[in-house]
C-alpha cells in the first residue's frame, strides 16, 4: 500500500543526519557566505546578544561568534544540539549556549535579542506569518532580523512529496515581514546550491533578507 501523506522533515530526520552534517562542504561554504553577508549588512559588535534559530550544527553562528556577545543556538533536533555542544566544548567557546526550542510549540525565551539569524530554516516552518511575529517580539527595539533561505522554486529542491515551503517569493516575504512589524527590509543573493535534477544540474539561489524592529 502506498501513502499519500506528505513527508515531514522533523527533528528525528535531522537527528539522524547530525553526525555527518559538517562533512558536507556545501553546508560549510553556505554558512561562511551567509555569515559574511550578515557582517557586511549589519553593524555587529561584541555587545550584541543573538539568537540563531534552527542552528543545526552551528555553521552560521561559529563564523559570527567573534563579532557578537552571547549567542543562543536553538534547534528542535537534539542530535544537532549534541554536535553543537561538543564543538563549543572542544573550541573552548564561552559566548555560545545551545537550547532545544521549537518556537511554534514551546514557550519563547524570556530574554530579548539584538539580532536573530536563521539559515535554511524558514521553509521548514509551516506558519511563516506566525514565526515572523515571534521573531519581532523576541527582538529589542532596533534589533535586526537576518533570514537566509531559498528563492521560490518548483518543489524539486526537496522533492514534491516533502512537506516544506518551496522557497519564498522575495516580494511576498518582504510584505509579510512588514506586516509583522519590521522595517528596512532588504534582499540580496548570497549563495547558490547546485543539485542534480532530472539528470541535469540546476542552481537554487539562496537569499539573505535583513530587516529591523522599529524603535531606538
mmCIF file of C-alpha atoms in Angstrom:
data_model
loop_
_atom_site.group_PDB
_atom_site.id
_atom_site.type_symbol
_atom_site.label_atom_id
_atom_site.label_comp_id
_atom_site.label_asym_id
_atom_site.label_seq_id
_atom_site.Cartn_x
_atom_site.Cartn_y
_atom_site.Cartn_z
ATOM 1 C CA UNK A 1 0.000 0.000 0.000
ATOM 2 C CA UNK A 2 1.285 3.452 -0.852
ATOM 3 C CA UNK A 3 0.698 6.523 1.277
ATOM 4 C CA UNK A 4 -0.260 9.966 0.050
ATOM 5 C CA UNK A 5 0.873 11.510 3.324
ATOM 6 C CA UNK A 6 3.492 14.212 2.792
ATOM 7 C CA UNK A 7 6.986 13.582 4.117
ATOM 8 C CA UNK A 8 7.848 15.701 7.161
ATOM 9 C CA UNK A 9 11.496 16.583 7.715
ATOM 10 C CA UNK A 10 11.113 16.633 11.501
ATOM 11 C CA UNK A 11 13.618 16.634 14.351
ATOM 12 C CA UNK A 12 14.122 12.870 14.046
ATOM 13 C CA UNK A 13 15.155 13.325 10.409
ATOM 14 C CA UNK A 14 17.823 15.843 11.395
ATOM 15 C CA UNK A 15 18.917 13.806 14.437
ATOM 16 C CA UNK A 16 19.916 11.034 12.036
ATOM 17 C CA UNK A 17 21.962 13.408 9.881
ATOM 18 C CA UNK A 18 23.651 15.446 12.621
ATOM 19 C CA UNK A 19 26.919 13.498 12.896
ATOM 20 C CA UNK A 20 27.638 13.800 9.161
ATOM 21 C CA UNK A 21 26.300 17.338 8.707
ATOM 22 C CA UNK A 22 29.627 19.153 8.920
ATOM 23 C CA UNK A 23 31.200 16.738 6.436
ATOM 24 C CA UNK A 24 29.254 18.420 3.618
ATOM 25 C CA UNK A 25 31.427 21.173 2.067
ATOM 26 C CA UNK A 26 28.340 22.878 0.593
ATOM 27 C CA UNK A 27 26.834 23.309 4.054
ATOM 28 C CA UNK A 28 30.097 24.717 5.407
ATOM 29 C CA UNK A 29 30.585 27.129 2.496
ATOM 30 C CA UNK A 30 26.948 28.247 2.687
ATOM 31 C CA UNK A 31 27.346 29.117 6.359
ATOM 32 C CA UNK A 32 30.507 31.095 5.666
ATOM 33 C CA UNK A 33 28.938 33.038 2.784
ATOM 34 C CA UNK A 34 25.794 33.878 4.780
ATOM 35 C CA UNK A 35 27.883 34.931 7.772
ATOM 36 C CA UNK A 36 29.997 37.208 5.581
ATOM 37 C CA UNK A 37 26.876 38.810 4.111
ATOM 38 C CA UNK A 38 25.493 39.416 7.607
ATOM 39 C CA UNK A 39 28.783 41.014 8.661
ATOM 40 C CA UNK A 40 28.555 43.351 5.666
ATOM 41 C CA UNK A 41 24.864 44.181 6.201
ATOM 42 C CA UNK A 42 24.556 44.576 9.982
ATOM 43 C CA UNK A 43 26.811 46.647 12.282
ATOM 44 C CA UNK A 44 27.771 43.776 14.563
ATOM 45 C CA UNK A 45 29.545 44.366 17.857
ATOM 46 C CA UNK A 46 30.517 42.399 20.949
ATOM 47 C CA UNK A 47 27.722 43.938 22.988
ATOM 48 C CA UNK A 48 25.023 42.335 20.815
ATOM 49 C CA UNK A 49 23.025 39.343 22.037
ATOM 50 C CA UNK A 50 21.929 36.961 19.285
ATOM 51 C CA UNK A 51 19.553 34.064 18.655
ATOM 52 C CA UNK A 52 20.420 31.548 15.946
ATOM 53 C CA UNK A 53 17.115 29.784 15.311
ATOM 54 C CA UNK A 54 17.304 26.420 13.580
ATOM 55 C CA UNK A 55 21.024 26.497 14.265
ATOM 56 C CA UNK A 56 21.797 22.949 13.157
ATOM 57 C CA UNK A 57 25.446 22.282 13.990
ATOM 58 C CA UNK A 58 26.224 25.992 14.288
ATOM 59 C CA UNK A 59 27.634 26.538 10.804
ATOM 60 C CA UNK A 60 26.307 30.107 10.829
ATOM 61 C CA UNK A 61 26.946 31.041 14.461
ATOM 62 C CA UNK A 62 30.550 29.859 14.636
ATOM 63 C CA UNK A 63 31.713 32.199 11.819
ATOM 64 C CA UNK A 64 29.891 35.068 13.578
ATOM 65 C CA UNK A 65 30.953 34.241 17.120
ATOM 66 C CA UNK A 66 33.919 36.600 17.397
ATOM 67 C CA UNK A 67 31.782 39.585 16.323
ATOM 68 C CA UNK A 68 28.958 39.096 18.835
ATOM 69 C CA UNK A 69 28.284 38.798 22.532
ATOM 70 C CA UNK A 70 26.138 35.981 23.890
ATOM 71 C CA UNK A 71 24.639 33.690 21.238
ATOM 72 C CA UNK A 72 21.748 31.318 21.966
ATOM 73 C CA UNK A 73 21.823 28.450 19.459
ATOM 74 C CA UNK A 74 18.317 26.981 19.267
ATOM 75 C CA UNK A 75 17.073 23.942 17.386
ATOM 76 C CA UNK A 76 14.396 21.264 17.729
ATOM 77 C CA UNK A 77 16.911 18.497 16.931
ATOM 78 C CA UNK A 78 18.691 17.036 19.951
ATOM 79 C CA UNK A 79 21.211 15.396 17.633
ATOM 80 C CA UNK A 80 22.228 18.717 16.119
ATOM 81 C CA UNK A 81 22.480 20.310 19.565
ATOM 82 C CA UNK A 82 24.703 17.469 20.789
ATOM 83 C CA UNK A 83 27.133 18.275 17.985
ATOM 84 C CA UNK A 84 26.946 21.991 18.825
ATOM 85 C CA UNK A 85 27.695 21.286 22.492
ATOM 86 C CA UNK A 86 30.723 19.171 21.587
ATOM 87 C CA UNK A 87 32.081 21.845 19.248
ATOM 88 C CA UNK A 88 31.613 24.565 21.877
ATOM 89 C CA UNK A 89 33.486 22.456 24.439
ATOM 90 C CA UNK A 90 36.249 21.429 22.031
ATOM 91 C CA UNK A 91 36.914 25.031 20.998
ATOM 92 C CA UNK A 92 36.569 26.477 24.490
ATOM 93 C CA UNK A 93 33.948 28.973 23.383
ATOM 94 C CA UNK A 94 32.396 30.994 26.185
ATOM 95 C CA UNK A 95 29.723 33.066 24.450
ATOM 96 C CA UNK A 96 27.570 30.295 22.926
ATOM 97 C CA UNK A 97 24.811 28.288 24.582
ATOM 98 C CA UNK A 98 22.667 25.554 22.953
ATOM 99 C CA UNK A 99 18.940 25.249 23.675
ATOM 100 C CA UNK A 100 16.290 22.820 22.444
ATOM 101 C CA UNK A 101 13.472 25.016 21.151
ATOM 102 C CA UNK A 102 10.558 24.968 18.714
ATOM 103 C CA UNK A 103 9.091 28.466 18.730
ATOM 104 C CA UNK A 104 5.762 27.286 17.315
ATOM 105 C CA UNK A 105 5.310 24.751 20.125
ATOM 106 C CA UNK A 106 7.415 25.844 23.115
ATOM 107 C CA UNK A 107 7.301 28.982 25.270
ATOM 108 C CA UNK A 108 9.687 31.599 23.860
ATOM 109 C CA UNK A 109 12.815 32.574 25.797
ATOM 110 C CA UNK A 110 12.310 35.315 28.360
ATOM 111 C CA UNK A 111 15.220 37.372 27.082
ATOM 112 C CA UNK A 112 15.172 39.755 24.141
ATOM 113 C CA UNK A 113 17.824 39.840 21.462
ATOM 114 C CA UNK A 114 19.657 42.454 19.409
ATOM 115 C CA UNK A 115 19.986 40.061 16.464
ATOM 116 C CA UNK A 116 18.121 36.993 15.229
ATOM 117 C CA UNK A 117 19.672 34.893 12.468
ATOM 118 C CA UNK A 118 18.162 31.847 10.809
ATOM 119 C CA UNK A 119 19.544 29.899 7.869
ATOM 120 C CA UNK A 120 17.623 27.432 5.680
ATOM 121 C CA UNK A 121 15.039 27.025 8.442
ATOM 122 C CA UNK A 122 12.107 29.196 7.409
ATOM 123 C CA UNK A 123 10.987 26.851 4.628
ATOM 124 C CA UNK A 124 10.554 24.126 7.274
ATOM 125 C CA UNK A 125 8.256 26.312 9.438
ATOM 126 C CA UNK A 126 4.585 25.785 8.460
ATOM 127 C CA UNK A 127 3.277 29.215 9.564
ATOM 128 C CA UNK A 128 5.536 31.922 8.143
ATOM 129 C CA UNK A 129 3.482 34.830 9.462
ATOM 130 C CA UNK A 130 3.427 33.414 12.990
ATOM 131 C CA UNK A 131 7.175 32.850 13.187
ATOM 132 C CA UNK A 132 7.843 36.366 11.848
ATOM 133 C CA UNK A 133 5.655 37.829 14.595
ATOM 134 C CA UNK A 134 7.503 35.748 17.191
ATOM 135 C CA UNK A 135 10.847 36.948 15.846
ATOM 136 C CA UNK A 136 9.585 40.533 16.066
ATOM 137 C CA UNK A 137 8.519 40.055 19.681
ATOM 138 C CA UNK A 138 11.870 38.489 20.600
ATOM 139 C CA UNK A 139 13.893 41.438 19.294
ATOM 140 C CA UNK A 140 14.851 44.524 21.204
ATOM 141 C CA UNK A 141 13.624 47.782 19.623
ATOM 142 C CA UNK A 142 16.034 48.487 16.791
ATOM 143 C CA UNK A 143 17.117 44.856 16.650
ATOM 144 C CA UNK A 144 17.982 43.075 13.411
ATOM 145 C CA UNK A 145 16.467 40.014 11.745
ATOM 146 C CA UNK A 146 18.535 38.096 9.176
ATOM 147 C CA UNK A 147 16.830 35.270 7.284
ATOM 148 C CA UNK A 148 18.694 33.168 4.719
ATOM 149 C CA UNK A 149 16.595 30.794 2.657
ATOM 150 C CA UNK A 150 15.720 29.563 -0.810
ATOM 151 C CA UNK A 151 14.236 31.665 -3.535
ATOM 152 C CA UNK A 152 10.880 30.362 -4.743
ATOM 153 C CA UNK A 153 11.309 27.105 -6.679
ATOM 154 C CA UNK A 154 9.116 24.414 -8.195
ATOM 155 C CA UNK A 155 9.424 21.883 -5.383
ATOM 156 C CA UNK A 156 12.311 19.999 -6.949
ATOM 157 C CA UNK A 157 14.834 21.067 -4.290
ATOM 158 C CA UNK A 158 13.457 18.683 -1.653
ATOM 159 C CA UNK A 159 11.058 16.820 -3.931
ATOM 160 C CA UNK A 160 7.297 17.378 -4.357
ATOM 161 C CA UNK A 161 6.358 14.835 -1.659
ATOM 162 C CA UNK A 162 8.225 16.694 1.090
ATOM 163 C CA UNK A 163 6.081 18.972 3.254
ATOM 164 C CA UNK A 164 8.008 22.259 3.135
ATOM 165 C CA UNK A 165 7.615 25.676 1.550
ATOM 166 C CA UNK A 166 9.088 25.609 -1.953
ATOM 167 C CA UNK A 167 11.266 28.602 -1.238
ATOM 168 C CA UNK A 168 9.933 32.135 -0.995
ATOM 169 C CA UNK A 169 8.964 34.928 -3.335
ATOM 170 C CA UNK A 170 11.008 37.878 -2.109
ATOM 171 C CA UNK A 171 8.295 40.485 -2.569
ATOM 172 C CA UNK A 172 5.748 38.341 -0.727
ATOM 173 C CA UNK A 173 8.097 37.537 2.148
ATOM 174 C CA UNK A 174 9.111 41.172 2.421
ATOM 175 C CA UNK A 175 5.466 42.201 2.664
ATOM 176 C CA UNK A 176 4.862 39.581 5.351
ATOM 177 C CA UNK A 177 7.832 40.954 7.301
ATOM 178 C CA UNK A 178 6.436 44.481 7.095
ATOM 179 C CA UNK A 179 3.043 43.220 8.250
ATOM 180 C CA UNK A 180 4.780 41.584 11.220
ATOM 181 C CA UNK A 181 6.191 44.983 12.188
ATOM 182 C CA UNK A 182 9.606 45.062 10.504
ATOM 183 C CA UNK A 183 11.109 47.980 8.613
ATOM 184 C CA UNK A 184 14.006 48.437 6.189
ATOM 185 C CA UNK A 185 13.526 45.054 4.531
ATOM 186 C CA UNK A 186 16.285 44.266 2.039
ATOM 187 C CA UNK A 187 17.233 41.221 -0.009
ATOM 188 C CA UNK A 188 20.437 40.048 -1.634
ATOM 189 C CA UNK A 189 21.580 36.799 -3.226
ATOM 190 C CA UNK A 190 24.371 35.280 -1.133
ATOM 191 C CA UNK A 191 24.778 31.702 -2.351
ATOM 192 C CA UNK A 192 23.622 29.202 -4.930
ATOM 193 C CA UNK A 193 23.159 25.478 -4.364
ATOM 194 C CA UNK A 194 23.789 23.201 -7.342
ATOM 195 C CA UNK A 195 21.775 19.980 -7.327
ATOM 196 C CA UNK A 196 21.156 17.236 -9.857
ATOM 197 C CA UNK A 197 17.549 17.331 -11.016
ATOM 198 C CA UNK A 198 16.155 15.058 -13.747
ATOM 199 C CA UNK A 199 19.671 14.250 -14.867
ATOM 200 C CA UNK A 200 20.769 17.870 -15.182
ATOM 201 C CA UNK A 201 22.485 20.258 -12.785
ATOM 202 C CA UNK A 202 20.334 23.100 -11.524
ATOM 203 C CA UNK A 203 21.141 26.097 -9.345
ATOM 204 C CA UNK A 204 18.920 27.103 -6.433
ATOM 205 C CA UNK A 205 19.691 30.657 -5.254
ATOM 206 C CA UNK A 206 19.790 31.450 -1.531
ATOM 207 C CA UNK A 207 18.853 34.972 -0.416
ATOM 208 C CA UNK A 208 19.613 36.933 2.717
ATOM 209 C CA UNK A 209 16.758 39.117 3.967
ATOM 210 C CA UNK A 210 17.671 41.750 6.529
ATOM 211 C CA UNK A 211 15.114 43.807 8.456
ATOM 212 C CA UNK A 212 14.796 45.731 11.715
ATOM 213 C CA UNK A 213 12.314 46.017 14.504
ATOM 214 C CA UNK A 214 11.411 49.698 14.703
ATOM 215 C CA UNK A 215 12.494 51.738 17.705
ATOM 216 C CA UNK A 216 15.696 53.049 19.179
#
